[in-house]
Amino acid sequence: MTAANLTIHLNAIAANWRALDALSESAVETAAVIKADAYGLGVSEVAKPLFDAGARSFFVATAEEGVKLYAAVGAKAKIYVFSGQMAYDNPLYYDFPLIPMLNSTEQVKRYLASENREGFGLQLDTGMNRLGMEADELAAALELLGDRKPELVISHLACADEPDHPMNAAQLAEFRRMTDGKGWRRSLAATGGILLGPEFHFDLCRPGIGLYGGAPFTDAEPVVTLSIPVIQTRTVKTGESVGYGAHWVAERHAVIATLAAGYADGILRATGENPPVLYAGDTPCPLVGRVSMDLLTVDVTALETVPDSLELMNRHQTVDDLANAAGTIGYEILTSLGARYKRRYSGA
Ligand SMILES: *Cc1c(COP(=O)(O)O)cnc(C)c1O
């Protein structure tokens, strides 16, 4: 059985970075968020094209991810770690030039007691209540830090993908209240925040999902093509069912192709509730029946000849289309992409 092919278009990632960079003034730095193995696309392959496009600051979720990134881009880039300094990370911070975003006075103390040779950043909570320090804790942290200055101070917006949400203005005001006049380099905007406009940009923007072709950056170039081999085809008569639960029943004579990928490959089972299509060239063929662990069934009656494989994601059908079909977000589709796919990188 041939594995499904996941093609990752590195030139599209670089183009998306440039397009997002162009949305802020030239004095504003544009970084790249590449946590979770570059949103499932492969940090070792994705980091270099982003660096070549101009990204010089990268954000990861954990110190371990930072080490992997360091192997790809080396010491010329700054590597910030969102989860900050955890005790189990101390050796990595000692060995590699990683910059922890300190999230609490506990992390500040740990940083000061450790032998990190790099600087540090601070993460502030302005209303999301996930990571970072609120105003009181920040004051205590600054006292502990004394003369030491943060390289960057960030906070994160909870509702940036909803431009009219009152949280955006409230978090912006709180961020200003906590940071104005301090002389710190500041960052508030991820992909959604970049699109909210210049007052959200500060000194550095840190897009993730938009680089990888996902909403809310609707102008993004699609980054992935997923092509799934056909294992066999059969004809079914009116009234025959296809797949588990006999969920789909043919209303007419139909040709059904069975394809070699399923929910174990990250094609969420919920996708079948509001089924998308698969493409044979430009011809859409509906997904029918439930998604199985390793298999999909597709109505290919419209095709004169059935190709060796059909595409589930491409220019016609993006990660967000698939996300909508499954009732989720593009982030989850990307980070669920299966380990069995043969990953190919184009346009490096
Ligand atoms: C994931 C993340 C980002 C990037 O967000 P996108 O919506 O993917 O652009 C930026 N900042 C923080 C703190 C994050 O957790």
Coordinates of C-alpha atoms and ligand atoms in Angstrom, one line a residue:
M1 CA 0.0 0.0 0.0
T2 CA 1.4 3.4 -1.0
A3 CA 1.3 6.0 1.7
A4 CA -0.8 9.1 1.3
N5 CA 1.4 12.1 0.2
L6 CA 1.4 15.3 2.1
T7 CA 3.1 18.0 0.1
I8 CA 4.1 21.1 2.1
H9 CA 4.7 24.1 -0.1
L10 CA 7.6 25.9 1.5
N11 CA 7.4 28.8 -0.9
A12 CA 3.8 29.4 0.1
I13 CA 4.9 29.6 3.8
A14 CA 7.6 32.1 2.9
A15 CA 5.1 34.1 0.8
N16 CA 2.6 34.1 3.7
W17 CA 5.3 35.4 6.1
R18 CA 6.1 38.2 3.7
A19 CA 2.4 39.1 3.2
L20 CA 1.9 39.2 7.0
D21 CA 5.1 41.2 7.4
A22 CA 3.8 43.7 4.9
L23 CA 0.7 44.4 7.0
S24 CA 2.8 46.1 9.7
E25 CA 5.1 49.1 9.4
S26 CA 8.7 48.3 8.5
A27 CA 9.9 49.2 12.0
V28 CA 7.8 46.4 13.4
E29 CA 9.5 43.1 13.4
T30 CA 7.7 40.0 12.2
A31 CA 8.6 36.8 14.0
A32 CA 7.3 33.3 13.3
V33 CA 5.6 30.9 15.7
I34 CA 6.6 27.4 15.0
K35 CA 5.4 25.5 18.1
A36 CA 4.0 22.0 17.8
D37 CA 6.5 21.1 15.1
A38 CA 5.5 24.1 13.0
Y39 CA 1.8 23.4 13.4
G40 CA 2.4 19.8 12.4
L41 CA 4.3 20.6 9.2
G42 CA 7.9 19.9 10.3
V43 CA 10.0 22.5 12.1
S44 CA 13.3 21.2 10.7
E45 CA 12.1 21.9 7.1
V46 CA 9.9 24.9 7.7
A47 CA 12.3 27.1 9.8
K48 CA 14.9 27.7 7.1
P49 CA 12.6 29.1 4.5
L50 CA 11.1 31.4 7.1
F51 CA 14.6 32.5 8.1
D52 CA 15.5 33.1 4.5
A53 CA 12.3 35.1 4.0
G54 CA 13.5 37.4 6.8
A55 CA 12.3 36.0 10.2
R56 CA 14.9 36.4 12.9
S57 CA 12.8 35.7 16.0
F58 CA 11.0 32.4 16.5
F59 CA 8.6 31.3 19.2
V60 CA 8.1 27.7 20.4
A61 CA 6.0 26.2 23.2
T62 CA 8.6 24.2 25.0
A63 CA 12.4 24.3 25.5
E64 CA 12.7 21.0 23.7
E65 CA 11.1 22.5 20.6
G66 CA 13.6 25.3 20.9
V67 CA 16.5 22.8 20.7
K68 CA 15.0 21.3 17.5
L69 CA 14.6 24.8 16.1
Y70 CA 18.2 25.7 17.1
A71 CA 19.4 22.8 15.1
A72 CA 17.6 24.2 12.0
V73 CA 18.5 27.9 12.2
G74 CA 21.5 28.1 14.6
A75 CA 22.5 31.1 16.7
K76 CA 21.5 33.8 14.2
A77 CA 17.9 33.7 15.3
K78 CA 16.3 34.5 18.7
I79 CA 14.3 31.6 20.1
Y80 CA 11.6 32.5 22.7
V81 CA 9.9 29.8 24.7
F82 CA 6.2 30.5 25.6
S83 CA 6.0 28.1 28.5
G84 CA 8.9 29.8 30.2
Q85 CA 11.5 28.2 32.5
M86 CA 10.3 24.9 33.9
A87 CA 12.5 23.1 36.4
Y88 CA 12.9 20.1 34.1
D89 CA 14.2 22.6 31.3
N90 CA 17.1 23.9 33.3
P91 CA 19.7 21.8 31.5
L92 CA 18.4 22.8 28.1
Y93 CA 18.5 26.5 29.0
Y94 CA 22.1 26.0 30.1
D95 CA 23.1 24.2 26.9
F96 CA 21.2 26.2 24.3
P97 CA 20.6 29.9 23.6
L98 CA 16.9 29.8 24.4
I99 CA 15.0 32.8 25.8
P100 CA 12.3 31.9 28.4
M101 CA 9.1 34.0 28.5
L102 CA 8.8 34.1 32.3
N103 CA 5.2 33.6 33.3
S104 CA 5.3 33.9 37.1
T105 CA 7.5 35.1 40.0
E106 CA 8.2 31.4 40.5
Q107 CA 9.7 31.2 37.1
V108 CA 11.6 34.5 37.7
K109 CA 13.2 33.0 40.8
R110 CA 14.0 29.8 38.9
Y111 CA 15.6 31.8 36.1
L112 CA 17.7 33.9 38.5
A113 CA 18.8 30.8 40.4
S114 CA 19.7 28.9 37.2
E115 CA 22.8 29.4 35.0
N116 CA 21.0 30.6 31.9
R117 CA 23.4 32.7 29.8
E118 CA 20.7 34.2 27.7
G119 CA 18.3 37.0 28.5
F120 CA 14.6 36.5 29.3
G121 CA 11.2 37.8 28.3
L122 CA 8.1 38.4 30.3
Q123 CA 4.6 37.2 29.5
L124 CA 1.7 39.2 30.9
D125 CA -1.9 38.2 31.4
T126 CA -4.2 40.9 30.1
G127 CA -7.4 38.9 30.4
M128 CA -7.1 35.5 28.8
N129 CA -6.2 33.8 32.1
R130 CA -3.9 31.2 30.6
L131 CA -0.3 32.2 30.9
G132 CA 1.5 35.2 32.2
M133 CA 1.6 37.6 35.1
E134 CA -1.1 40.0 36.2
A135 CA -0.2 43.5 37.4
D136 CA 0.5 42.6 41.0
E137 CA 2.7 39.7 40.1
L138 CA 4.5 41.8 37.5
A139 CA 5.4 44.3 40.2
A140 CA 6.8 41.6 42.4
A141 CA 8.7 40.1 39.5
L142 CA 10.3 43.4 38.6
E143 CA 11.5 43.8 42.1
L144 CA 13.2 40.4 42.0
L145 CA 14.7 41.2 38.6
G146 CA 16.3 44.5 39.8
D147 CA 18.4 46.0 37.0
R148 CA 17.8 43.2 34.6
K149 CA 15.8 44.2 31.6
P150 CA 13.5 41.9 29.6
E151 CA 14.3 41.4 25.9
L152 CA 10.6 41.3 25.1
V153 CA 7.3 41.7 26.9
I154 CA 4.3 39.9 25.4
S155 CA 0.7 39.2 26.0
H156 CA -1.8 37.2 24.0
L157 CA -5.3 38.1 22.7
A158 CA -8.2 35.7 23.5
C159 CA -10.6 36.8 20.7
A160 CA -8.4 38.3 18.0
D161 CA -10.2 36.3 15.3
E162 CA -13.4 38.3 16.2
P163 CA -12.5 41.9 15.3
D164 CA -15.6 43.3 17.0
H165 CA -15.1 41.4 20.3
P166 CA -14.8 43.8 23.2
M167 CA -12.0 41.7 24.7
N168 CA -9.6 43.1 22.0
A169 CA -9.9 46.7 23.2
A170 CA -9.9 45.6 26.8
Q171 CA -6.8 43.6 26.5
L172 CA -5.1 46.3 24.5
A173 CA -5.8 48.9 27.2
E174 CA -4.6 46.5 29.9
F175 CA -1.4 45.8 28.0
R176 CA -0.7 49.5 27.7
R177 CA -1.5 50.1 31.3
M178 CA 1.0 47.4 32.4
T179 CA 3.8 48.4 29.9
D180 CA 3.5 52.0 28.8
G181 CA 6.5 54.2 29.6
K182 CA 8.7 51.2 30.7
G183 CA 10.9 51.3 27.6
W184 CA 10.4 47.6 26.9
R185 CA 10.1 45.9 23.5
R186 CA 6.5 44.8 23.3
S187 CA 4.4 42.3 21.4
L188 CA 0.7 41.6 21.5
A189 CA -0.4 40.4 18.1
A190 CA -0.5 36.9 16.6
T191 CA -2.1 36.4 13.2
G192 CA -5.5 37.7 14.3
G193 CA -3.9 40.7 16.1
I194 CA -2.0 41.7 13.0
L195 CA -5.3 42.0 11.1
L196 CA -6.8 44.1 13.9
G197 CA -4.6 47.0 12.9
P198 CA -1.5 49.0 13.8
E199 CA -2.4 49.9 17.4
F200 CA -2.0 46.1 18.1
H201 CA 1.4 45.8 16.5
F202 CA 3.8 47.4 19.0
D203 CA 7.4 46.3 18.2
L204 CA 7.0 42.8 17.1
C205 CA 4.2 40.6 15.7
R206 CA 4.2 36.9 16.1
P207 CA 2.0 35.1 13.5
G208 CA 1.6 31.3 13.5
I209 CA -1.5 30.0 11.7
G210 CA -1.4 32.6 9.0
L211 CA 2.0 31.3 7.9
Y212 CA 0.6 27.9 7.4
G213 CA -2.4 29.0 5.3
G214 CA -5.1 29.2 8.0
A215 CA -7.9 31.6 9.1
P216 CA -8.2 34.3 10.1
F217 CA -5.6 35.2 7.5
T218 CA -8.0 34.6 4.6
D219 CA -5.5 35.9 2.0
A220 CA -3.0 33.2 2.8
E221 CA -1.7 30.9 0.1
P222 CA -2.6 27.3 0.7
V223 CA 0.3 25.4 2.1
V224 CA -0.6 21.8 2.0
T225 CA -1.7 19.3 -0.6
L226 CA -2.9 15.9 0.7
S227 CA -3.2 13.2 -1.9
I228 CA -4.6 9.8 -0.9
P229 CA -4.3 6.6 -2.9
V230 CA -7.3 4.6 -4.1
I231 CA -7.1 1.0 -3.0
Q232 CA -10.1 -0.3 -4.8
T233 CA -13.4 0.7 -6.5
R234 CA -16.8 -1.1 -6.6
T235 CA -20.3 -0.4 -7.8
V236 CA -23.1 -0.3 -5.4
K237 CA -26.8 -0.6 -6.3
T238 CA -29.6 1.7 -5.2
G239 CA -30.4 0.9 -1.5
E240 CA -27.0 -0.6 -0.7
S241 CA -25.1 1.0 2.2
V242 CA -21.4 2.0 2.5
G243 CA -19.3 1.9 5.7
Y244 CA -19.8 1.6 9.4
G245 CA -23.3 2.0 10.8
A246 CA -24.6 1.6 7.2
H247 CA -24.8 5.4 7.5
W248 CA -24.8 6.2 3.9
V249 CA -27.2 4.6 1.5
A250 CA -27.0 4.8 -2.3
E251 CA -30.0 6.6 -3.8
R252 CA -28.8 5.5 -7.2
H253 CA -26.3 3.2 -8.7
A254 CA -22.9 4.5 -7.7
V255 CA -19.2 3.9 -8.0
I256 CA -17.4 4.0 -4.7
A257 CA -13.6 4.3 -4.3
T258 CA -12.0 3.2 -1.1
L259 CA -9.0 5.4 -0.1
A260 CA -6.0 4.7 2.1
A261 CA -6.3 7.2 5.0
G262 CA -8.7 7.6 7.9
Y263 CA -9.1 9.1 11.4
A264 CA -5.8 7.5 12.5
D265 CA -4.2 9.9 10.0
G266 CA -6.0 13.0 11.4
I267 CA -9.0 13.0 9.1
L268 CA -11.4 13.6 12.0
R269 CA -14.3 11.2 12.2
A270 CA -16.6 14.2 12.7
T271 CA -15.7 15.2 9.1
G272 CA -18.2 12.6 7.9
E273 CA -21.1 14.5 9.5
N274 CA -20.9 17.3 7.0
P275 CA -18.9 15.6 4.3
P276 CA -16.4 17.5 2.2
V277 CA -15.3 16.3 -1.3
L278 CA -12.1 14.8 -2.6
Y279 CA -10.7 16.1 -5.9
A280 CA -9.8 14.2 -9.0
G281 CA -8.0 17.0 -10.8
D282 CA -10.7 19.7 -10.7
T283 CA -13.7 17.3 -10.3
P284 CA -15.2 17.1 -6.8
C285 CA -16.2 13.7 -5.5
P286 CA -18.2 13.5 -2.3
L287 CA -17.0 11.7 0.8
V288 CA -19.7 9.1 1.6
G289 CA -20.1 7.0 4.7
R290 CA -18.3 7.3 8.0
V291 CA -14.5 7.9 8.2
S292 CA -12.9 4.7 9.3
M293 CA -9.5 4.4 11.1
D294 CA -7.5 3.8 7.9
L295 CA -10.0 4.2 5.1
L296 CA -12.3 6.7 3.4
T297 CA -15.1 5.9 0.9
V298 CA -15.7 8.4 -1.9
D299 CA -18.5 8.6 -4.6
V300 CA -16.5 8.7 -7.8
T301 CA -19.5 8.0 -10.1
A302 CA -18.9 11.3 -11.9
L303 CA -15.4 10.3 -13.1
E304 CA -14.8 8.6 -16.4
T305 CA -11.6 7.1 -15.1
V306 CA -10.7 6.8 -11.5
P307 CA -7.1 8.2 -10.9
D308 CA -4.6 6.5 -8.6
S309 CA -5.2 9.0 -5.9
L310 CA -7.6 11.8 -4.9
E311 CA -6.9 15.0 -3.1
L312 CA -8.5 15.9 0.2
M313 CA -6.6 19.2 0.6
N314 CA -5.4 21.5 -2.1
R315 CA -6.2 25.0 -3.6
H316 CA -9.9 24.1 -4.0
Q317 CA -10.3 22.8 -0.4
T318 CA -8.2 24.3 2.3
V319 CA -7.5 23.3 5.9
D320 CA -10.3 25.7 7.0
D321 CA -12.8 24.0 4.6
L322 CA -11.9 20.7 6.3
A323 CA -12.1 22.3 9.7
N324 CA -15.5 23.7 9.0
A325 CA -16.7 20.2 7.8
A326 CA -15.5 18.7 11.1
G327 CA -16.7 21.6 13.4
T328 CA -13.2 22.6 14.4
I329 CA -10.4 25.0 13.5
G330 CA -7.6 24.9 11.0
Y331 CA -5.0 24.7 13.8
E332 CA -6.5 21.3 14.9
I333 CA -6.6 19.9 11.3
L334 CA -2.9 20.8 10.8
T335 CA -1.6 19.6 14.2
S336 CA -3.5 16.3 13.6
L337 CA -1.9 15.5 10.3
G338 CA -0.9 11.9 10.4
A339 CA 2.5 10.4 11.0
R340 CA 1.8 7.8 8.2
Y341 CA 1.8 10.5 5.5
K342 CA 4.8 10.6 3.3
R343 CA 5.8 14.3 3.7
R344 CA 7.3 16.0 0.7
Y345 CA 8.6 19.5 0.8
S346 CA 8.3 21.6 -2.4
G347 CA 9.8 24.9 -3.3
A348 CA 12.6 25.1 -0.8
Ligands
LIG1 C1 0.1 30.1 19.3 C2 0.5 31.5 19.8 C3 0.7 32.5 18.8 C4 0.5 32.3 17.4 O1 -0.9 32.4 17.2 P1 -1.6 32.2 15.8 O2 -3.1 32.4 16.0 O3 -1.3 30.9 15.3 O4 -1.0 33.3 14.9 C5 1.2 33.7 19.3 N1 1.4 33.9 20.7 C6 1.1 32.9 21.6 C7 1.3 33.2 23.0 C8 0.6 31.7 21.2 O5 0.3 30.8 22.1

